[in-house]
Short mmCIF file of C-alpha atoms and ligand atoms in Angstrom, two decimals:
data_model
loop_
_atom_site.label_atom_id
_atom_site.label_comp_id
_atom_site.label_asym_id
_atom_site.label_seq_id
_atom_site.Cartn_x
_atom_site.Cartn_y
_atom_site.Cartn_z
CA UNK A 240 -8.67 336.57 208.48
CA UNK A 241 -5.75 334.42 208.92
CA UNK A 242 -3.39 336.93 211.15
CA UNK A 243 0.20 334.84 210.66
CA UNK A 244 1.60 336.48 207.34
CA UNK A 245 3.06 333.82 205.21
CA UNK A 246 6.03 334.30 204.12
CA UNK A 247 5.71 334.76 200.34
CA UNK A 248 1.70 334.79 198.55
CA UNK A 249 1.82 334.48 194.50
CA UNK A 250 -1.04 335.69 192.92
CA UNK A 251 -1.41 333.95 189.74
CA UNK A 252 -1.60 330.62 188.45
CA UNK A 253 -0.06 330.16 185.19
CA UNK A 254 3.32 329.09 184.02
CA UNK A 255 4.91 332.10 185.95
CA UNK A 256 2.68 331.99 189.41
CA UNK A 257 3.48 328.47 189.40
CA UNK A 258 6.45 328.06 188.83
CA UNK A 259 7.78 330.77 191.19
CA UNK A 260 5.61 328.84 193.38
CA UNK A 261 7.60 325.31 192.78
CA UNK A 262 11.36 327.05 193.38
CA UNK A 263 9.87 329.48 196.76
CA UNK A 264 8.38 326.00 197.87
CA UNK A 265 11.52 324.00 197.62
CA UNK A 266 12.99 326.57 199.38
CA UNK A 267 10.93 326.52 202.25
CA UNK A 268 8.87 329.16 202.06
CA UNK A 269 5.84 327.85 202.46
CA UNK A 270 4.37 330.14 199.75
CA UNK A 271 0.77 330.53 199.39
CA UNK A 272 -0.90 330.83 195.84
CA UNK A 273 -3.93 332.58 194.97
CA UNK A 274 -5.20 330.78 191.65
CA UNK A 275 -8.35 332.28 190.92
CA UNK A 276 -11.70 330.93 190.53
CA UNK A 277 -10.49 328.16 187.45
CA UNK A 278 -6.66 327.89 187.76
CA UNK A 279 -3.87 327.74 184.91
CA UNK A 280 -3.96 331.15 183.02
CA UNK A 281 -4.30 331.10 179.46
CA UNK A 282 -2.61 327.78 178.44
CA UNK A 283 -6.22 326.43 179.78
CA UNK A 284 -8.02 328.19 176.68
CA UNK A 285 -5.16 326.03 173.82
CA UNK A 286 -4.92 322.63 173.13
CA UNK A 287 -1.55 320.76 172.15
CA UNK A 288 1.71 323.07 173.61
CA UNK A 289 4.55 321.83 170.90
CA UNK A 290 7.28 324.49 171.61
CA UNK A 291 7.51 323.63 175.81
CA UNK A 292 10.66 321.78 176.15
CA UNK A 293 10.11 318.25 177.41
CA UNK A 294 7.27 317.26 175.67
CA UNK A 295 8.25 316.11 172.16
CA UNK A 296 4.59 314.23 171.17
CA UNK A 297 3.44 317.86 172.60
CA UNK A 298 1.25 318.41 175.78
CA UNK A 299 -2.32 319.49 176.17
CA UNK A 300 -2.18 322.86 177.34
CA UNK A 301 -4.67 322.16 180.29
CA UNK A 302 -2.29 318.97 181.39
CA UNK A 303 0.40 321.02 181.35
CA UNK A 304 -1.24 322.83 183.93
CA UNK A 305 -1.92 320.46 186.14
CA UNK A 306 1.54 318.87 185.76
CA UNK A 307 2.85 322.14 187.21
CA UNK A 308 0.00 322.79 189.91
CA UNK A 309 0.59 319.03 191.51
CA UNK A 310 4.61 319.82 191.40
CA UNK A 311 3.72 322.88 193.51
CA UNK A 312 1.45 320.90 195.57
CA UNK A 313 4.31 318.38 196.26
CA UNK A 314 6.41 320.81 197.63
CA UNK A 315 4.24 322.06 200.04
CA UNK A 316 2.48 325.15 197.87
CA UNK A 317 -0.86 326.11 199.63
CA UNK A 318 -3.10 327.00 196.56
CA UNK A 319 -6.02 329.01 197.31
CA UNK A 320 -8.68 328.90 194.57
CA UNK A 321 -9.83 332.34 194.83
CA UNK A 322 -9.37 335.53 193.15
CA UNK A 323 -7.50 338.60 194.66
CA UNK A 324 -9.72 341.71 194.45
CA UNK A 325 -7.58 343.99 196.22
CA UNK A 326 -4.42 344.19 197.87
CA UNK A 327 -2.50 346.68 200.77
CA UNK A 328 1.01 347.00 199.88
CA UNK A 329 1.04 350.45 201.40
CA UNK A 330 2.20 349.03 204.49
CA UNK A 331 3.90 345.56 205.77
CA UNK A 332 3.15 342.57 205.98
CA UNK A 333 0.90 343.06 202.74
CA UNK A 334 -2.50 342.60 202.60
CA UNK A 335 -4.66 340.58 199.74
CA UNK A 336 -8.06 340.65 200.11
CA UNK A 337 -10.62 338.18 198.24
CA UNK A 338 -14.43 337.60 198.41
CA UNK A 339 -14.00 335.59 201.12
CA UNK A 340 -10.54 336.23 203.28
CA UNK A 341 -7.86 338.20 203.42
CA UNK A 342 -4.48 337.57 203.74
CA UNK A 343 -1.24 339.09 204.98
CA UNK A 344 2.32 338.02 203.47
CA UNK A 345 5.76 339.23 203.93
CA UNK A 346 6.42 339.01 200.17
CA UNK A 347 4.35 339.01 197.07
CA UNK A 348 5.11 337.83 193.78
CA UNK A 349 2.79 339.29 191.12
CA UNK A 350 2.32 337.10 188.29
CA UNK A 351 -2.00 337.45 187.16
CA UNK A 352 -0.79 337.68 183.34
CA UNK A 353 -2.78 339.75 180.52
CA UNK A 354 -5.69 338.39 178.26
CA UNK A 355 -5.88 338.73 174.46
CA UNK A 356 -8.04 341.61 173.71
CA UNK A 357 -11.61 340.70 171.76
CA UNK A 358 -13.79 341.45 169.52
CA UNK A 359 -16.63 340.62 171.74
CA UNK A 360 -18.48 338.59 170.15
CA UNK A 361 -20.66 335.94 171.57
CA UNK A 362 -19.18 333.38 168.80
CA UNK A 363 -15.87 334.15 170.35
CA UNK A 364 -16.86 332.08 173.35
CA UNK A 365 -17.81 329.11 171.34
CA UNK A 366 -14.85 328.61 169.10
CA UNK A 367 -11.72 329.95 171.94
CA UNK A 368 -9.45 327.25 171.41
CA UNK A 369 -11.32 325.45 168.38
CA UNK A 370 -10.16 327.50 165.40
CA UNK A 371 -9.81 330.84 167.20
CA UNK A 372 -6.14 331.38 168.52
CA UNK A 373 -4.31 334.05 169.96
CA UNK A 374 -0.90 332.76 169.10
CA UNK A 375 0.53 331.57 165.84
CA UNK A 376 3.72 330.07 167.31
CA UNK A 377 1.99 327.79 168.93
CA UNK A 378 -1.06 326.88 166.86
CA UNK A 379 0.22 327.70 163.01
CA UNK A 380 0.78 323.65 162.39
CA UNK A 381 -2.54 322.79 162.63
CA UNK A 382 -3.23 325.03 159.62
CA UNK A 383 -1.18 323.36 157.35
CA UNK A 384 -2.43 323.85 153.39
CA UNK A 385 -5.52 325.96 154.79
CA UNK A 386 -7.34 329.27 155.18
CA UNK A 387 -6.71 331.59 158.06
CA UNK A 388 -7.45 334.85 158.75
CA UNK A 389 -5.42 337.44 161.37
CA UNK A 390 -7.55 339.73 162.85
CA UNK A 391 -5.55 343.40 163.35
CA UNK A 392 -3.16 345.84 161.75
CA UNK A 393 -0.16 346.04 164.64
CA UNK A 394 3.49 344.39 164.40
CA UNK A 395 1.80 341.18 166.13
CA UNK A 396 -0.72 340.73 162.64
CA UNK A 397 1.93 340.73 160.76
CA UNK A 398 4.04 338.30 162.94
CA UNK A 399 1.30 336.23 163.04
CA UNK A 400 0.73 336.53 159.39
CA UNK A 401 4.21 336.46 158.23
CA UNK A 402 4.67 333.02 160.77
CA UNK A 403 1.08 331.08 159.39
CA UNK A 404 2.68 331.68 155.35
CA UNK A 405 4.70 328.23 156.49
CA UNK A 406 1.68 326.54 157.10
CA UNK A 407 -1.20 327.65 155.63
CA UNK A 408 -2.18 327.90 151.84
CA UNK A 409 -4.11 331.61 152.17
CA UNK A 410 -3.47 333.72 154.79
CA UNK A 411 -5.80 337.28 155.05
CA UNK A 412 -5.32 340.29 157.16
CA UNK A 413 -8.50 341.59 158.70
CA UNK A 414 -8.11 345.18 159.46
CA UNK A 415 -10.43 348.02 160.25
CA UNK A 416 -8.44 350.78 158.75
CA UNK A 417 -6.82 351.98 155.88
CA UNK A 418 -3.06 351.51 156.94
CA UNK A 419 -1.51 349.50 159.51
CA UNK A 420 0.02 350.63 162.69
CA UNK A 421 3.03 348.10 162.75
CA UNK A 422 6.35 349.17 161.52
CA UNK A 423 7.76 349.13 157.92
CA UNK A 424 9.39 346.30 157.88
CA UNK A 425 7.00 344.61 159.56
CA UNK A 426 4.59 345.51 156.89
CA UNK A 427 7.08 344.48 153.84
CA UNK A 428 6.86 340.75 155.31
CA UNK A 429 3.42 340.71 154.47
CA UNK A 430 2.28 343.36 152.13
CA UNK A 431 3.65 341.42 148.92
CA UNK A 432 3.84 338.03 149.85
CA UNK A 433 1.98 335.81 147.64
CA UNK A 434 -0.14 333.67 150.00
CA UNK A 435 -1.57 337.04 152.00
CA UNK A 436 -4.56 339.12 151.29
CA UNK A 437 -5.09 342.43 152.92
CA UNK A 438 -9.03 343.06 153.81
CA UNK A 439 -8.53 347.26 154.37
CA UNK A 440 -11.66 348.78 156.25
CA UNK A 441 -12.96 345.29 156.95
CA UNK A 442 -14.12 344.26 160.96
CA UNK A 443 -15.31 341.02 161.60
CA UNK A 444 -19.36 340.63 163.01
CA UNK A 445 -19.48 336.83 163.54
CA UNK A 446 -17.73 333.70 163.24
CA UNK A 447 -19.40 331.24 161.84
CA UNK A 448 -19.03 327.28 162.06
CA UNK A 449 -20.37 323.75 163.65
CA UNK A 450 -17.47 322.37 165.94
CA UNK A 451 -14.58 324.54 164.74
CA UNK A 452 -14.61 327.93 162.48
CA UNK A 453 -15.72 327.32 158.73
CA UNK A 454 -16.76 331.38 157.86
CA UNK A 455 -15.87 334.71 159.24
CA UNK A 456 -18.98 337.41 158.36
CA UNK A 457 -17.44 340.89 157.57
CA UNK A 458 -18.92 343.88 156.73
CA UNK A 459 -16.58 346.87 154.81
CA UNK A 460 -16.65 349.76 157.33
CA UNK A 461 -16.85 352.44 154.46
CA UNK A 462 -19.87 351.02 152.21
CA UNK A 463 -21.31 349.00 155.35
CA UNK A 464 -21.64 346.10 152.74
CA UNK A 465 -21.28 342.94 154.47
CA UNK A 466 -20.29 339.48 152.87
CA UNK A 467 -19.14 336.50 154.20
CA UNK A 468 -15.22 334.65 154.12
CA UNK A 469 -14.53 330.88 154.16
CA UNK A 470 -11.42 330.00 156.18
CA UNK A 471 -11.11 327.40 158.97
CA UNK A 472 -9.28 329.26 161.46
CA UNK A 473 -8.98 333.20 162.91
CA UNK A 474 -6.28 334.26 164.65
CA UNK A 475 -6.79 337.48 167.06
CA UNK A 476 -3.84 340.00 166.94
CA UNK A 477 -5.73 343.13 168.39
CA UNK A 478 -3.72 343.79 171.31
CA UNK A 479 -3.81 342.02 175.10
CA UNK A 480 -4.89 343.91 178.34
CA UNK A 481 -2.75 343.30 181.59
CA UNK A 482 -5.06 341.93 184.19
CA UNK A 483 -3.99 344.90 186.61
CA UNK A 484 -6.74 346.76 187.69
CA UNK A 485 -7.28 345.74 191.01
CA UNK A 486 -3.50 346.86 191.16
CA UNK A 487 -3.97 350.37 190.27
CA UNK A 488 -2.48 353.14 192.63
CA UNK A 489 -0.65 350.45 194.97
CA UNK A 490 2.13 349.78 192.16
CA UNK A 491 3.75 351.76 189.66
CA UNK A 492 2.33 350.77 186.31
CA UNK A 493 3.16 352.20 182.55
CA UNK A 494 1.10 354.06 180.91
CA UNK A 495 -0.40 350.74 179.04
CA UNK A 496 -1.55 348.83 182.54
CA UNK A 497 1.76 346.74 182.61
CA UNK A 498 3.74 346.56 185.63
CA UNK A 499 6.83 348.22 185.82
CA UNK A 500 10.06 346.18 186.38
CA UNK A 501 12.98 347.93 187.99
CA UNK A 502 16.08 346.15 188.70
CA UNK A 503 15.22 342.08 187.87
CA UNK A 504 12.18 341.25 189.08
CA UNK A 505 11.96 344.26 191.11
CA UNK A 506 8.73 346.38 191.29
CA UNK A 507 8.03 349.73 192.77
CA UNK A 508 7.24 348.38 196.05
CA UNK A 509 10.32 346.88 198.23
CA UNK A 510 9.04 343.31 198.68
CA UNK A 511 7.02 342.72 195.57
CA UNK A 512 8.04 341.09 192.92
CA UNK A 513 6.87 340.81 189.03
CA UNK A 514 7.23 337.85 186.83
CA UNK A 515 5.17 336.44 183.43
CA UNK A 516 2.83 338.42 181.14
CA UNK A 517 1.55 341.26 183.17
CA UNK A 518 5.44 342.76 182.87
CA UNK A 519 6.48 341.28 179.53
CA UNK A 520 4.33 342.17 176.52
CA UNK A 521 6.55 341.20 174.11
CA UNK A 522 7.42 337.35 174.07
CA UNK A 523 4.60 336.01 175.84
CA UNK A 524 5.25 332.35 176.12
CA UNK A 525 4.69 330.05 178.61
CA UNK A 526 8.27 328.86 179.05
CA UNK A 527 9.65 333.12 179.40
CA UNK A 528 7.24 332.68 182.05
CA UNK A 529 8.07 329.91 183.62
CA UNK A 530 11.74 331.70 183.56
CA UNK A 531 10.16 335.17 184.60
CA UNK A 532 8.25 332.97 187.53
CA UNK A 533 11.88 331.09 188.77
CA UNK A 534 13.78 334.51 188.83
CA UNK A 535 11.01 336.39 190.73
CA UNK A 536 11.39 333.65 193.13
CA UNK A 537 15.25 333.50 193.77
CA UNK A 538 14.72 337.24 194.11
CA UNK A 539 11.90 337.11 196.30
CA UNK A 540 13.82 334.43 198.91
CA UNK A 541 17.22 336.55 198.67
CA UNK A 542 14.94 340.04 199.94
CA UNK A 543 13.20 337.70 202.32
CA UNK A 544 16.49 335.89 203.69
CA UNK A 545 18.30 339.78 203.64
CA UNK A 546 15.26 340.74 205.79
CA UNK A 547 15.15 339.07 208.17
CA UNK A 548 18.68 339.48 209.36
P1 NDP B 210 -1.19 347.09 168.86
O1 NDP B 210 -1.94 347.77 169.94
O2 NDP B 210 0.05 347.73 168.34
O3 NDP B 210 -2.14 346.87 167.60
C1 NDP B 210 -3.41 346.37 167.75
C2 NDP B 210 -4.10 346.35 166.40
O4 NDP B 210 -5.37 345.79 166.59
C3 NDP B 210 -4.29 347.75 165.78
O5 NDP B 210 -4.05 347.70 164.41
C4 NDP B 210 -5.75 348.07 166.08
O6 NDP B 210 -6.38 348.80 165.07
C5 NDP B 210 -6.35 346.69 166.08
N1 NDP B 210 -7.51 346.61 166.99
C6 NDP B 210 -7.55 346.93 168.32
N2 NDP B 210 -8.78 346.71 168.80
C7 NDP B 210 -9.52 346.24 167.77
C8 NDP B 210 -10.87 345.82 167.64
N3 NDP B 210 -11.69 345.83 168.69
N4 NDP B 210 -11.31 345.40 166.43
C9 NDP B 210 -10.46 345.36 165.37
N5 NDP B 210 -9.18 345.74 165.43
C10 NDP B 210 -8.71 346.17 166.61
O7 NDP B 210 -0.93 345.60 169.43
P2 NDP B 210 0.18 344.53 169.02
O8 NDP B 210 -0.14 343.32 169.82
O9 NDP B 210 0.26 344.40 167.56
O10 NDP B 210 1.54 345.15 169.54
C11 NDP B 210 1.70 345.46 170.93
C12 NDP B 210 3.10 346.02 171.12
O11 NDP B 210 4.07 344.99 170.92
C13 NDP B 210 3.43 347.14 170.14
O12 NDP B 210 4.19 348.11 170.79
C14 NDP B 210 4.26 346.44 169.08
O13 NDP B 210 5.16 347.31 168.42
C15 NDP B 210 5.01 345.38 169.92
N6 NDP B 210 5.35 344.22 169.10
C16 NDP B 210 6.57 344.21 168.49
C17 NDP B 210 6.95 343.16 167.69
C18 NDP B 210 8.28 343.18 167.07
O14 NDP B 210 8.90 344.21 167.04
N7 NDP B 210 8.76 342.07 166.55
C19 NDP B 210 6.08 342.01 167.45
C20 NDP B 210 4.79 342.12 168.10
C21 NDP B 210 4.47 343.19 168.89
P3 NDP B 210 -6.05 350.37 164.83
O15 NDP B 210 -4.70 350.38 164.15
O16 NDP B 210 -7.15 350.79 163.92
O17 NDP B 210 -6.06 351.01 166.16
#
């Protein structure tokens, strides 16, 4: 164990990990980042990023990444490529704990994210990134005059859906029930538009395709009769999971696994700090944050600086 607590760890390593990381390095905190096994979140998993500002040709998601992680290098971040497993904040310093050390820090900034839920299907694997997408802002252009299908029957389906009617020729709704969860008006952008088709009682069972999707198979959850949809890409809109459980009973959480924010970037715990997806589950984009990920910071450095007078 390395005994001298730094003065600020971040776990995480996307847009909000690193770019807390960049402002508490450039303000001399020599921050430490734990970035997991792989780093960069889940702009690793997408391919062109068109709606980052700065990059008007658009940037490959995984460059993107590294842009940021050398910036954080430059300053003097100390990026740890290891996962946290566990973590002390019961007492100070704080303790994270991986497989293979364990660290103490005066500050932590929380910032591991949330994943888009899944079917769990093998195919899902194959085709991340190449025709599946979790996120129609960003990847609805590259379906211009095709077929999609959104999978789920929540306000983020029909967001999704509602968004890809700019692009694509035929959009379909994939949902396993009889009625959709999302709100009413939600549902009225969809429910009579002319380029959407609502699949009721429908879940998908593979994804087929060679390099990219070319076929969903489906089978009707009331006859059990299956049959099989051409489109060339599926977009997921079944919810997202908050990568929190190794967080559980060490920081107050709501009752969905998200962390709760009190006062900025404030969390339960005096000294730890919140910022990206694993608070905010409704904008999800890299550059809210990369904003999230700057304010935790500023926060972080003004409790640190206030401490230690
Ligand atoms: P939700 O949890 O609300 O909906 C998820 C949908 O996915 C449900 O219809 C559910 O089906 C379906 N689903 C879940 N698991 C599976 C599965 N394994 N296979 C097939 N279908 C599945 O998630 P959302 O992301 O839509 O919304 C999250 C929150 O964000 C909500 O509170 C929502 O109101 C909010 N939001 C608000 C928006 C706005 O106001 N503009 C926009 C987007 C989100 P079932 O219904 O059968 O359970």
């Amino acid at each position: 164990m390395n005994s001298t607590p730094s003065p600020l760890a971040i776990i995480g390593s996307g847009p909000a990990g690193l770019t807390a990381a960049i402002y508490a390095a450039r303000a001399k905190l020599n921050p430490v980042l734990f970035a997991g096994i792989e780093f960069g979140g889940q702009l690793m998993g997408t391919t062109v990023v068109e709606n980052y500002p700065g990059f008007p040709e658009g940037v490959d998601g995984p460059e993107l990444m590294q842009r940021m992680i050398k910036q954080a290098e430059n300053f003097g971040t100390e990026i740890v490529y290891q996962f946290v497993r566990a973590v002390d904040f019961k007492s100070r310093p704080f303790k994270l704990k991986t497989d293979e050390s364990e660290r103490l820090a005066h500050a932590v900034i929380v910032a591991v994210g949330s994943s888009p839920r899944r079917l769990g299907l093998d195919a899902e694997n194959k085709f991340w990134g190449r025709g599946i997408s979790t996120c129609a802002t960003c990847d609805a252009a590259f379906f211009k005059d095709k077929t999609v299908a959104v999978i789920g029957g929540g306000d983020s389906a029909m967001e999704e859906a509602s968004f890809l009617t700019r692009f694509a020729k035929q959009v379909y709704i994939i949902h396993r029930g009889d009625r959709f969860r999302a709100g009413p008006i939600m549902q009225d952008r969809v429910l009579n538009h002319p380029q959407v088709k609502i699949l009721w009682n429908t879940q998908v069972t593979d994804i087929l395709g060679d390099k990219t999707v070319n076929a969903l198979k489906l089978v009707d959850t009331q006859t059990q009769s299956e049959s099989e949809l051409a489109v060339d890409g599926m977009f997921l809109a079944i919810g997202h999971v908050p990568n929190t459980g190794f967080l559980k009973d060490q920081v107050e959480l709501d009752p969905k696994g998200y962390i709760k924010v009190f006062d900025r970037s404030r969390t339960s715990v005096e000294g730890v700090f919140v910022a990206g997806d694993v608070e905010d589950w409704v904008y999800q984009q890299a550059i809210t944050a990369a904003g999230d990920g700057c304010k935790a910071a500023l926060e972080a450095q003004k409790w640190l600086e206030k401490e230690a007078h």
